[in-house]
XYZ file of C-alpha atoms in Angstrom:
710
model
C 22.322 9.573 -38.855
C 19.963 7.632 -36.583
C 17.849 8.603 -33.616
C 18.576 6.756 -30.373
C 15.520 5.683 -28.382
C 16.008 4.706 -24.731
C 12.910 3.139 -23.151
C 12.724 2.425 -19.430
C 9.870 0.428 -17.905
C 9.604 1.198 -14.183
C 8.447 -1.754 -12.036
C 7.399 -0.898 -8.493
C 5.176 -2.006 -5.641
C 5.124 -0.618 -2.073
C 5.925 -2.911 0.825
C 2.517 -4.357 1.743
C 3.616 -6.410 4.757
C 1.828 -5.490 7.990
C 4.379 -6.241 10.662
C 1.789 -6.372 13.471
C -0.351 -8.903 11.599
C 2.622 -10.675 10.001
C 1.061 -10.910 6.540
C 0.723 -9.087 3.224
C -2.465 -7.051 3.348
C -2.806 -6.445 -0.405
C -2.128 -8.827 -3.324
C -0.681 -6.510 -5.934
C 2.878 -7.846 -5.935
C 1.600 -11.348 -6.673
C -1.019 -10.270 -9.194
C 1.282 -7.985 -11.151
C 3.903 -10.731 -11.024
C 1.524 -13.098 -12.796
C 0.225 -10.421 -15.171
C 3.093 -8.077 -16.017
C 6.660 -8.734 -14.934
C 7.491 -11.957 -16.777
C 5.482 -11.446 -19.978
C 7.173 -8.061 -20.536
C 10.408 -10.014 -20.981
C 8.876 -12.832 -23.032
C 7.402 -10.386 -25.548
C 10.697 -8.510 -25.851
C 12.686 -11.743 -26.285
C 11.061 -12.260 -29.696
C 12.782 -9.095 -30.942
C 16.484 -9.614 -30.121
C 17.664 -6.418 -31.835
C 15.446 -4.247 -29.615
C 17.105 -3.012 -26.423
C 15.108 -1.838 -23.419
C 15.826 -0.903 -19.786
C 13.860 -2.114 -16.770
C 13.911 -0.413 -13.390
C 13.273 -2.838 -10.518
C 12.552 -1.339 -7.094
C 14.038 -3.366 -4.189
C 10.771 -3.226 -2.206
C 9.213 -5.177 -5.106
C 12.126 -7.600 -5.440
C 12.126 -8.270 -1.703
C 8.443 -9.197 -1.772
C 8.945 -11.500 -4.774
C 11.626 -13.323 -2.771
C 9.293 -13.525 0.224
C 6.551 -15.057 -1.930
C 9.142 -17.570 -3.142
C 9.868 -18.367 0.522
C 6.194 -19.117 1.227
C 4.680 -15.865 2.530
C 1.279 -15.174 0.983
C -1.383 -12.494 1.092
C -4.922 -12.458 2.454
C -6.403 -12.761 -1.042
C -4.357 -15.887 -1.712
C -5.376 -17.407 1.637
C -9.054 -16.819 0.928
C -8.721 -18.138 -2.598
C -7.387 -21.430 -1.237
C -10.304 -22.071 1.134
C -12.784 -24.590 -0.355
C -15.940 -22.681 -1.263
C -18.131 -24.936 0.909
C -15.964 -24.118 3.946
C -16.040 -20.331 3.645
C -17.587 -18.601 6.650
C -19.885 -15.595 6.276
C -17.110 -13.025 6.652
C -14.878 -14.759 4.127
C -17.729 -14.922 1.633
C -18.392 -11.214 2.116
C -14.705 -10.429 1.605
C -14.664 -12.367 -1.676
C -17.892 -10.769 -2.914
C -16.509 -7.318 -2.175
C -12.890 -7.697 -3.308
C -12.652 -10.346 -6.010
C -13.887 -7.945 -8.683
C -10.864 -5.649 -8.188
C -9.789 -5.663 -11.833
C -10.430 -3.533 -14.883
C -14.037 -4.499 -15.662
C -13.856 -3.621 -19.362
C -10.707 -5.590 -20.230
C -10.531 -8.224 -17.485
C -14.078 -9.015 -16.313
C -16.476 -8.462 -19.213
C -14.560 -10.695 -21.697
C -15.339 -13.652 -19.388
C -19.099 -14.394 -19.540
C -19.237 -16.129 -16.154
C -17.215 -13.378 -14.462
C -19.454 -10.702 -16.001
C -22.529 -12.640 -14.845
C -21.224 -12.777 -11.268
C -20.431 -9.047 -11.315
C -23.954 -8.283 -12.489
C -25.360 -10.514 -9.757
C -23.405 -8.601 -7.123
C -23.963 -5.239 -8.817
C -21.392 -2.640 -9.803
C -22.922 -0.499 -7.084
C -23.865 -2.725 -4.177
C -24.958 -2.782 -0.551
C -23.962 -4.901 2.427
C -21.618 -7.662 1.141
C -22.631 -9.894 4.059
C -26.221 -9.904 2.890
C -25.219 -10.202 -0.753
C -22.988 -13.199 -0.082
C -25.994 -15.231 1.041
C -27.312 -15.076 -2.533
C -24.220 -16.791 -3.947
C -23.978 -20.575 -4.135
C -20.765 -22.423 -3.285
C -20.166 -23.054 -6.982
C -20.561 -19.365 -7.784
C -18.126 -18.444 -5.025
C -15.622 -21.032 -6.259
C -15.964 -19.666 -9.795
C -15.354 -16.170 -8.448
C -12.255 -17.320 -6.534
C -10.966 -18.988 -9.693
C -11.786 -16.284 -12.225
C -10.259 -13.495 -10.135
C -6.960 -15.356 -10.004
C -7.220 -16.453 -13.651
C -7.747 -13.012 -15.205
C -4.754 -11.659 -13.281
C -2.552 -14.079 -15.229
C -1.326 -12.487 -18.431
C -3.067 -13.643 -21.637
C 0.342 -14.727 -22.959
C 0.679 -17.276 -20.153
C -2.933 -18.355 -20.607
C -2.259 -19.037 -24.292
C 1.030 -20.886 -23.844
C 0.194 -23.026 -20.791
C -2.094 -25.958 -21.684
C -3.747 -26.115 -18.255
C -4.455 -22.373 -18.193
C -5.720 -22.483 -21.770
C -8.181 -25.264 -20.918
C -9.253 -23.506 -17.726
C -10.041 -20.326 -19.645
C -11.913 -22.341 -22.260
C -13.967 -24.069 -19.559
C -15.032 -20.651 -18.232
C -17.242 -21.812 -15.332
C -18.108 -24.612 -12.905
C -14.519 -24.987 -11.767
C -13.460 -27.662 -9.291
C -11.456 -27.208 -6.100
C -8.586 -29.122 -7.690
C -8.527 -26.783 -10.704
C -8.525 -23.767 -8.403
C -5.648 -25.220 -6.375
C -3.591 -25.910 -9.509
C -4.260 -22.356 -10.715
C -2.876 -20.897 -7.493
C 0.176 -23.136 -7.813
C 0.711 -21.591 -11.267
C 0.854 -18.175 -9.581
C 3.750 -19.303 -7.416
C 5.495 -20.989 -10.356
C 5.387 -17.745 -12.345
C 6.732 -15.712 -9.427
C 9.761 -17.993 -9.105
C 10.708 -17.412 -12.762
C 10.807 -13.612 -12.638
C 14.137 -12.683 -11.041
C 16.147 -15.403 -12.883
C 14.565 -14.294 -16.175
C 15.584 -10.660 -15.653
C 19.104 -11.713 -14.716
C 19.423 -13.889 -17.824
C 18.173 -11.126 -20.121
C 20.481 -8.560 -18.511
C 23.512 -10.810 -18.976
C 22.550 -11.279 -22.626
C 22.931 -7.527 -23.127
C 19.443 -7.007 -24.534
C 18.199 -5.232 -21.425
C 19.740 -3.002 -18.797
C 18.574 -3.364 -15.204
C 18.443 -0.305 -12.995
C 17.358 0.273 -9.422
C 15.521 2.796 -7.242
C 16.144 3.705 -3.586
C 15.149 0.679 -1.511
C 11.637 1.455 -0.237
C 10.890 4.047 -2.954
C 11.172 7.235 -0.820
C 10.946 10.773 -2.163
C 14.625 11.348 -1.455
C 14.734 15.178 -1.520
C 12.033 15.242 1.180
C 13.751 12.554 3.247
C 16.921 14.655 3.064
C 14.950 17.747 4.162
C 11.176 17.952 3.752
C 11.210 21.752 3.938
C 13.000 21.559 0.566
C 9.468 21.559 -0.845
C 9.373 25.335 -0.305
C 11.880 25.846 -3.142
C 9.568 24.455 -5.831
C 6.294 25.226 -3.997
C 6.693 28.690 -2.410
C 3.104 28.771 -1.121
C 3.078 25.261 0.329
C 1.857 24.732 3.861
C 4.671 22.754 5.478
C 4.399 20.139 8.251
C 4.829 21.347 11.835
C 8.228 19.659 12.139
C 11.169 19.887 9.758
C 12.078 16.276 8.942
C 15.782 16.078 8.051
C 17.476 12.713 7.572
C 20.294 12.901 4.990
C 21.729 9.676 6.418
C 18.438 7.889 5.685
C 18.444 9.125 2.096
C 21.970 7.754 1.731
C 20.992 4.471 3.410
C 18.029 3.989 1.031
C 20.404 4.377 -1.938
C 23.195 2.183 -0.567
C 20.845 -0.562 0.643
C 19.321 -0.676 -2.848
C 22.687 -1.042 -4.582
C 23.829 -3.791 -2.189
C 20.563 -5.740 -2.464
C 20.540 -5.448 -6.250
C 24.091 -6.825 -6.458
C 23.187 -9.714 -4.121
C 20.322 -10.733 -6.419
C 21.866 -10.178 -9.839
C 25.605 -10.530 -9.273
C 26.563 -7.103 -10.648
C 26.149 -3.481 -9.605
C 23.577 -1.261 -11.318
C 24.922 1.560 -13.444
C 21.687 3.547 -13.415
C 19.155 4.628 -10.809
C 15.638 5.893 -11.394
C 14.954 8.067 -8.329
C 11.523 7.355 -6.873
C 8.901 9.326 -8.838
C 11.802 11.011 -10.664
C 12.307 13.135 -7.534
C 15.672 14.895 -7.545
C 17.601 17.719 -5.931
C 21.259 18.686 -5.960
C 21.853 16.947 -2.636
C 20.352 13.705 -3.934
C 22.399 13.713 -7.145
C 25.525 14.016 -4.968
C 24.462 10.990 -2.897
C 23.757 9.003 -6.076
C 27.235 9.906 -7.325
C 28.798 8.893 -4.016
C 27.149 5.449 -4.338
C 28.940 4.848 -7.632
C 25.864 5.221 -9.846
C 26.823 6.467 -13.316
C 23.499 7.841 -14.553
C 20.047 8.817 -13.406
C 16.920 10.315 -14.991
C 13.965 12.556 -14.280
C 11.314 14.593 -16.106
C 11.791 17.181 -18.837
C 10.227 19.910 -16.705
C 13.056 19.572 -14.171
C 15.460 20.360 -17.030
C 13.358 23.333 -18.130
C 13.421 24.804 -14.632
C 17.098 23.949 -14.083
C 18.182 25.892 -17.188
C 15.332 28.411 -16.868
C 14.095 27.839 -20.414
C 10.749 26.762 -21.891
C 11.044 23.519 -23.829
C 7.590 23.374 -25.438
C 4.775 25.329 -26.949
C 1.798 23.082 -26.323
C 3.053 19.561 -26.907
C 5.649 20.634 -29.536
C 9.312 20.904 -28.611
C 10.825 24.311 -29.418
C 14.380 22.995 -29.732
C 14.480 19.171 -29.491
C 18.279 19.060 -29.158
C 18.006 20.634 -25.686
C 15.925 17.730 -24.378
C 17.348 14.904 -26.463
C 20.745 14.673 -24.813
C 22.076 13.667 -21.398
C 23.594 16.270 -19.072
C 26.066 16.019 -16.216
C 25.947 17.183 -12.613
C 28.513 16.090 -10.008
C 29.850 13.409 -12.375
C 26.391 11.824 -12.762
C 24.875 11.713 -16.239
C 21.210 12.766 -16.227
C 18.593 11.886 -18.861
C 15.341 13.837 -19.064
C 12.332 11.933 -20.279
C 10.055 13.135 -23.048
C 6.905 13.601 -21.003
C 4.504 13.652 -23.974
C 5.757 10.412 -25.534
C 5.887 8.676 -22.153
C 2.372 9.739 -21.185
C 0.932 8.725 -24.556
C 1.893 5.108 -23.834
C 0.863 5.361 -20.186
C -2.514 7.015 -20.568
C -3.650 7.498 -24.188
C -2.751 4.681 -26.559
C -4.765 2.092 -24.603
C -7.849 3.424 -26.403
C -6.256 3.245 -29.865
C -5.908 0.444 -32.378
C -2.353 -0.921 -31.668
C -0.785 -0.310 -35.092
C -2.232 3.187 -35.269
C -0.790 3.947 -31.820
C 2.660 2.628 -32.786
C 2.635 4.616 -36.059
C 1.719 7.778 -34.175
C 4.462 7.191 -31.593
C 7.214 6.678 -34.176
C 5.981 9.542 -36.347
C 6.201 11.912 -33.378
C 9.817 10.849 -32.745
C 10.800 11.309 -36.403
C 9.058 14.686 -36.627
C 10.832 15.909 -33.499
C 14.442 15.060 -34.259
C 16.895 13.235 -36.476
C 19.610 12.803 -33.853
C 20.278 12.585 -30.113
C 18.598 10.315 -27.586
C 14.860 10.270 -26.911
C 14.162 9.084 -23.339
C 10.795 7.418 -22.770
C 10.283 6.484 -19.121
C 7.041 5.313 -17.546
C 5.300 2.822 -15.296
C 5.822 -0.655 -16.736
C 2.917 -2.458 -15.107
C -0.226 -0.429 -14.364
C -0.964 0.786 -17.890
C -1.479 -2.627 -19.480
C -4.762 -3.590 -17.839
C -6.346 -0.710 -19.797
C -5.069 -2.125 -23.101
C -6.778 -4.944 -24.953
C -5.044 -8.258 -24.285
C -2.953 -6.632 -21.561
C -0.970 -4.588 -24.079
C 0.489 -7.612 -25.878
C -0.489 -6.481 -29.376
C 0.736 -2.935 -28.799
C 4.121 -4.076 -27.457
C 4.633 -6.632 -30.235
C 3.880 -4.081 -32.945
C 6.052 -1.468 -31.218
C 9.049 -3.803 -30.929
C 8.517 -5.184 -34.445
C 8.494 -1.675 -35.919
C 11.583 -0.675 -33.938
C 13.448 -3.821 -34.991
C 12.741 -3.054 -38.659
C 13.440 0.676 -38.376
C 16.492 2.032 -40.213
C 16.474 5.470 -38.583
C 15.507 4.739 -34.961
C 17.948 2.663 -32.919
C 16.965 1.354 -29.471
C 19.677 1.667 -26.831
C 20.114 1.199 -23.126
C 21.025 4.312 -21.182
C 24.459 3.008 -20.187
C 25.194 2.035 -23.782
C 24.360 5.538 -24.983
C 26.669 7.364 -22.563
C 29.481 4.895 -23.329
C 29.241 5.681 -27.040
C 28.422 9.385 -26.712
C 30.553 11.495 -24.369
C 28.457 13.949 -22.365
C 29.558 17.529 -22.879
C 26.760 19.619 -21.334
C 27.041 20.311 -17.609
C 24.262 21.672 -15.399
C 25.076 24.405 -12.916
C 22.046 23.625 -10.800
C 19.276 21.034 -10.374
C 15.786 22.323 -9.745
C 14.187 20.211 -6.972
C 11.029 18.358 -7.959
C 9.498 15.117 -9.235
C 8.181 13.897 -12.584
C 4.713 15.134 -11.547
C 4.515 18.886 -11.987
C 8.208 19.384 -11.175
C 7.243 19.681 -7.503
C 6.370 17.520 -4.488
C 2.686 18.441 -4.042
C 1.515 14.815 -4.094
C 3.545 14.019 -0.979
C 3.525 17.179 1.132
C 1.284 20.178 1.788
C -2.103 18.535 2.311
C -3.251 18.239 5.937
C -3.008 14.427 5.830
C 0.407 14.449 4.122
C 1.773 16.865 6.700
C 0.401 14.820 9.578
C 2.088 11.710 8.167
C 5.405 13.584 8.038
C 4.955 14.748 11.632
C 4.207 11.186 12.780
C 7.405 10.023 11.056
C 9.412 12.892 12.544
C 8.349 12.089 16.111
C 8.948 8.362 15.805
C 12.368 8.753 14.210
C 13.356 11.338 16.847
C 12.417 8.861 19.590
C 14.442 6.103 17.924
C 17.509 8.344 17.639
C 17.184 9.220 21.349
C 16.794 5.562 22.293
C 19.869 4.657 20.251
C 21.958 7.287 22.053
C 20.823 5.869 25.388
C 21.515 2.288 24.238
C 24.586 2.511 21.955
C 25.324 -1.222 22.120
C 21.789 -2.360 21.282
C 21.113 -3.783 17.809
C 18.318 -1.605 16.442
C 18.521 -2.682 12.791
C 14.950 -4.043 12.776
C 13.580 -0.794 14.216
C 15.485 1.235 11.607
C 14.113 -1.012 8.872
C 10.600 0.003 9.947
C 11.633 3.655 9.625
C 12.973 3.058 6.115
C 9.734 1.291 5.116
C 7.749 4.221 6.529
C 9.758 6.624 4.371
C 8.317 5.054 1.191
C 6.459 7.380 -1.167
C 3.303 5.301 -1.458
C 1.826 6.149 1.933
C 1.579 9.847 1.096
C 0.553 9.040 -2.464
C -2.832 8.025 -1.034
C -3.076 10.649 1.724
C -4.674 13.905 0.658
C -7.192 14.419 -2.136
C -5.057 13.845 -5.246
C -5.644 10.097 -5.612
C -8.403 7.670 -4.705
C -8.249 4.022 -3.717
C -10.814 1.743 -2.128
C -8.052 0.548 0.187
C -6.875 3.889 1.601
C -7.632 2.682 5.113
C -5.320 -0.298 4.548
C -2.436 1.976 3.545
C -3.147 4.180 6.564
C -3.080 1.209 8.926
C 0.072 -0.385 7.464
C 1.866 2.967 7.691
C 0.984 3.460 11.351
C 1.729 -0.185 12.177
C 5.220 0.276 10.728
C 5.737 3.215 13.084
C 4.209 1.370 16.041
C 6.621 -1.498 15.348
C 9.583 0.843 15.817
C 8.632 1.078 19.483
C 7.760 -2.589 19.878
C 11.179 -3.569 18.508
C 12.829 -1.368 21.140
C 10.627 -2.651 23.943
C 8.902 0.707 24.415
C 5.231 1.575 24.456
C 3.998 3.257 21.247
C 2.675 6.796 21.805
C -1.057 7.390 21.682
C -1.064 9.442 18.468
C -0.059 6.384 16.402
C -3.421 4.816 17.142
C -5.197 7.776 15.556
C -5.678 7.354 11.770
C -4.177 10.020 9.546
C -7.002 9.752 7.028
C -9.676 12.188 8.182
C -12.516 9.941 7.081
C -11.580 7.133 9.457
C -10.391 8.892 12.611
C -13.467 9.073 14.787
C -16.044 6.345 14.245
C -19.681 7.279 14.852
C -22.001 4.761 16.541
C -24.949 3.166 14.788
C -27.020 3.844 17.923
C -26.237 6.561 20.510
C -26.686 5.861 24.272
C -30.180 6.756 25.461
C -29.857 6.333 29.205
C -27.919 4.803 32.106
C -27.407 1.033 32.086
C -26.843 -1.478 34.921
C -25.801 -4.771 33.301
C -24.817 -7.865 35.244
C -21.220 -8.690 34.336
C -21.533 -12.418 33.690
C -20.559 -12.785 30.020
C -24.139 -13.606 29.033
C -27.073 -11.793 27.485
C -29.076 -11.892 30.710
C -32.075 -10.025 29.402
C -33.385 -7.861 26.582
C -33.357 -4.630 28.593
C -29.848 -5.034 30.069
C -28.039 -3.200 27.238
C -31.088 -1.603 25.578
C -30.079 1.979 26.427
C -26.431 1.477 25.376
C -24.670 2.834 22.299
C -23.960 0.277 19.576
C -21.529 -0.170 16.700
C -22.075 -2.662 13.900
C -18.492 -3.846 13.432
C -19.376 -5.445 10.101
C -20.059 -1.993 8.650
C -16.941 -0.276 9.978
C -13.644 -0.032 8.144
C -12.470 -0.976 4.711
C -12.936 -4.076 2.676
C -9.537 -5.523 3.524
C -10.460 -5.733 7.196
C -13.997 -7.023 7.303
C -12.897 -10.548 6.600
C -10.839 -10.683 9.770
C -13.373 -9.400 12.271
C -14.065 -11.848 15.083
C -16.867 -9.747 16.536
C -20.189 -8.556 15.180
C -21.234 -5.786 17.603
C -19.593 -3.468 20.099
C -21.788 -1.922 22.812
C -20.859 0.817 25.263
C -22.784 2.510 28.016
C -22.434 4.040 31.458
C -24.079 5.078 34.636
C -22.900 7.545 37.301
C -20.201 5.174 38.579
C -18.877 3.151 35.647
C -18.197 2.709 31.944
C -19.467 -0.592 30.459
C -18.156 -2.300 27.330
C -19.470 -5.373 25.511
C -18.231 -7.337 22.484
C -20.381 -9.944 20.751
C -18.409 -12.790 19.101
C -19.396 -14.000 15.656
C -18.455 -17.605 16.237
C -18.323 -20.246 18.949
C -16.537 -19.195 22.120
C -14.030 -22.053 21.669
C -12.473 -20.031 18.827
C -11.433 -17.359 21.314
C -9.241 -19.312 23.719
C -5.707 -18.240 24.522
C -6.124 -14.638 23.444
C -5.276 -11.316 25.025
C -7.940 -8.634 24.973
C -6.435 -5.172 25.347
C -8.609 -2.104 25.864
C -6.731 1.080 24.977
C -7.809 4.527 26.147
C -5.770 7.227 24.391
C -7.631 10.291 25.740
C -7.956 12.001 28.184
C -5.002 9.905 29.435
C -3.199 6.730 28.386
C -4.788 3.682 30.016
C -4.540 0.005 29.146
C -6.811 -2.719 30.453
C -5.414 -6.189 29.752
C -7.477 -9.356 30.020
C -5.966 -12.754 29.160
C -8.736 -15.207 28.357
C -6.824 -18.324 29.484
C -5.239 -16.970 32.672
C -7.906 -15.820 35.102
C -11.000 -13.723 35.482
C -9.112 -10.560 36.451
C -8.325 -7.618 34.215
C -5.184 -5.585 34.915
C -5.347 -1.805 34.655
C -2.236 0.201 33.725
C -1.910 3.990 33.599
C 0.936 5.723 31.767
C 2.897 8.310 33.715
C 6.017 9.962 32.241
C 6.146 7.360 29.447
C 6.166 4.546 32.027
C 3.314 2.089 32.493
C 2.305 1.722 36.131
C -0.031 -1.024 37.254
C -2.959 0.747 38.853
C -5.322 -2.023 39.849
C -6.919 -5.372 39.081
C -10.654 -5.733 38.662
C -12.862 -8.810 38.617
C -15.777 -7.068 36.866
C -15.018 -8.824 33.574
C -16.524 -11.951 32.027
C -16.161 -13.753 28.723
C -18.700 -16.477 28.060
C -21.312 -15.940 25.335
C -20.110 -12.334 25.093
C -17.332 -10.205 26.577
C -18.529 -7.792 29.262
C -16.449 -5.477 31.396
C -17.211 -2.747 33.909
C -14.615 0.009 34.380
C -15.336 2.189 37.432
C -14.590 5.839 36.659
C -12.721 6.291 39.943
C -10.390 3.379 39.082
C -9.525 4.636 35.587
C -9.394 8.211 36.948
C -11.750 9.725 34.385
C -14.174 12.470 35.387
C -17.653 13.522 34.344
C -17.922 15.557 31.123
C -14.551 14.279 29.828
C -14.236 12.618 26.432
C -12.848 9.086 26.239
C -11.180 7.955 23.003
C -11.080 4.176 23.099
C -10.577 1.009 21.036
C -10.123 -2.697 21.753
C -7.397 -4.982 20.369
C -7.359 -8.772 20.224
C -3.914 -10.362 20.179
C -2.699 -13.939 19.794
C 0.964 -14.974 20.034
C 1.854 -11.251 20.177
C 0.223 -10.561 16.780
C -2.779 -8.318 16.323
C -5.648 -10.416 14.950
C -8.613 -8.084 15.415
C -9.606 -4.611 16.511
C -12.859 -2.914 17.435
C -13.482 -0.624 15.707
C -11.396 -1.871 12.792
C -9.906 1.591 12.226
C -9.899 4.788 14.244
C -11.373 5.033 17.708
C -14.662 5.465 19.496
C -15.295 8.746 21.295
C -17.417 8.463 24.430
C -18.575 11.514 26.350
C -18.775 10.789 30.094
C -22.229 12.044 31.084
C -23.236 14.418 33.856
C -25.161 12.955 36.845
C -28.494 14.110 35.394
C -27.948 12.334 32.035
C -30.933 10.048 32.583
C -33.210 13.010 33.281
C -31.903 14.933 30.262
C -32.481 11.939 27.958
C -35.971 11.427 29.392
C -36.872 15.019 28.579
């Protein structure tokens, strides 16, 4: 009798496209495409008797297709720029972000890359200042090496150009860098056809997840969290959208069939998150099997499965069950996590021997389900996990007592007899939903989503004949799990502010696609750390500047508050900033704002500058640089924008200066103003001051000057 082993590698990336900026804000789809997705197949292909399953999330597949169509990310754009032509902000962006890789396995093995990291410092200060220390050749080497190490070693060994480039190691040319980036796009184009070919050969099974990777039980009803987390603090509003949960499943199945020409038989629910309602929707979509974590089984049958890491009765876990005509596999958490988090520090053959020994010691029959992330683990392994995977597949191919199977193959050959009376709601992390709900930031994100979706439903009822498919797509994107993965304290990323901004921009776009004004709360970051931005210098007294767009004199703005825009916001944004400083000040009659451009004024033609006040009332001041020297003031009343006035106290020459009389914007003494400025071109947001959050200005009393003097 042999043991069946069903391995599923889960491939997923969130949807990184910022609809307001019309570009991908993070490069991880492209970089994992060059490092993980194709080589996983190429390694497996050498072992034709080994069968494996791959789960491909549609939000990943969609982005791969968009890269094929020519869309790129900011990192790619900045990699293409000749090093001699990089401006100061672009240099700073590269210095700060082009070491985002595992230093031990991806940076230190390359002497030049390690040298450049040491020059920057693992702990470093202002990237703008640091960038001045780097020569053009060093910057070009950094552009090249970052994109080279994110190509899998297998490709670097097999491709002659890549092999020679790695051997060269330094002093790369612009032509070599350009050819390297072309290799990225070549690799991306091979991925989907390669998976289709392997699936049709029968060696792999392809499965799918709900389209934008939502936590389906919470989309169905986010108060469901109370069942597995009795003490959880729930969001203010009960988000309930069963139709969205169904849409995410059905959209995934349709898209998968369009790409591969056949329907998926299996579905890995995002983060293994299940509930009875979700299993019923999966069944309704025609999916034959699904999977989740062993702890969900333990809680569903109310029985402990382990003492420590040892299974009490392996036969309970090592079989599929049935609920509502859907077969359910429960992964062996210990075996899965050993590959994901432990074996990277082991010698490959020792790790493989330990893995197989654990299987043999646990059982001599049934099906062992090993399910884990198929991309993120490998950068912690030597040689991107190639040696481990080769030895694992080689050992499995030779094994007489362990037979690899796909999940569909197993249920075809082994009728499922055990039925579950209930499904405990939870995910593969702790058998609950604590990562995605309960923290203050998580709950606020849910409440933002609730309000926006409620407004869209109302708008649809009022406009039944209007095509709102694009607005609904933004809702579906916003329902993805990855936004709340980074909210709260459970996980850390240097790019949390980027996730926060993309999430809110998706929700803002819902309104823009319906022709309505986004509500003020969407301009307030969910992440606590980036909501209210503190000035570098606080106002020290009243100011009386001449509004002429020029720095008329040293003392004109001396008493004003000042923000250094180069020090505000996350690394993904600094590269895009058009302005260096933002000043604000006031006297008894007016509020004054000033923006200092970084570059020549000719770079700022044909733009719209929009000043947004979100408290104490909604006000917009719109100034079009090419139209005239008037700024239009709009005040929102009952969700309708009413033009209040036009003012000529605005000028844009060497700097932007504007005076906003308090009586015109209807703001009183001692009130707080929450404000930010947006720069738009061709309807797309190209800059913001501050980059994230808002600036809070306290309107002073008449005796402010006297108080500050004392």
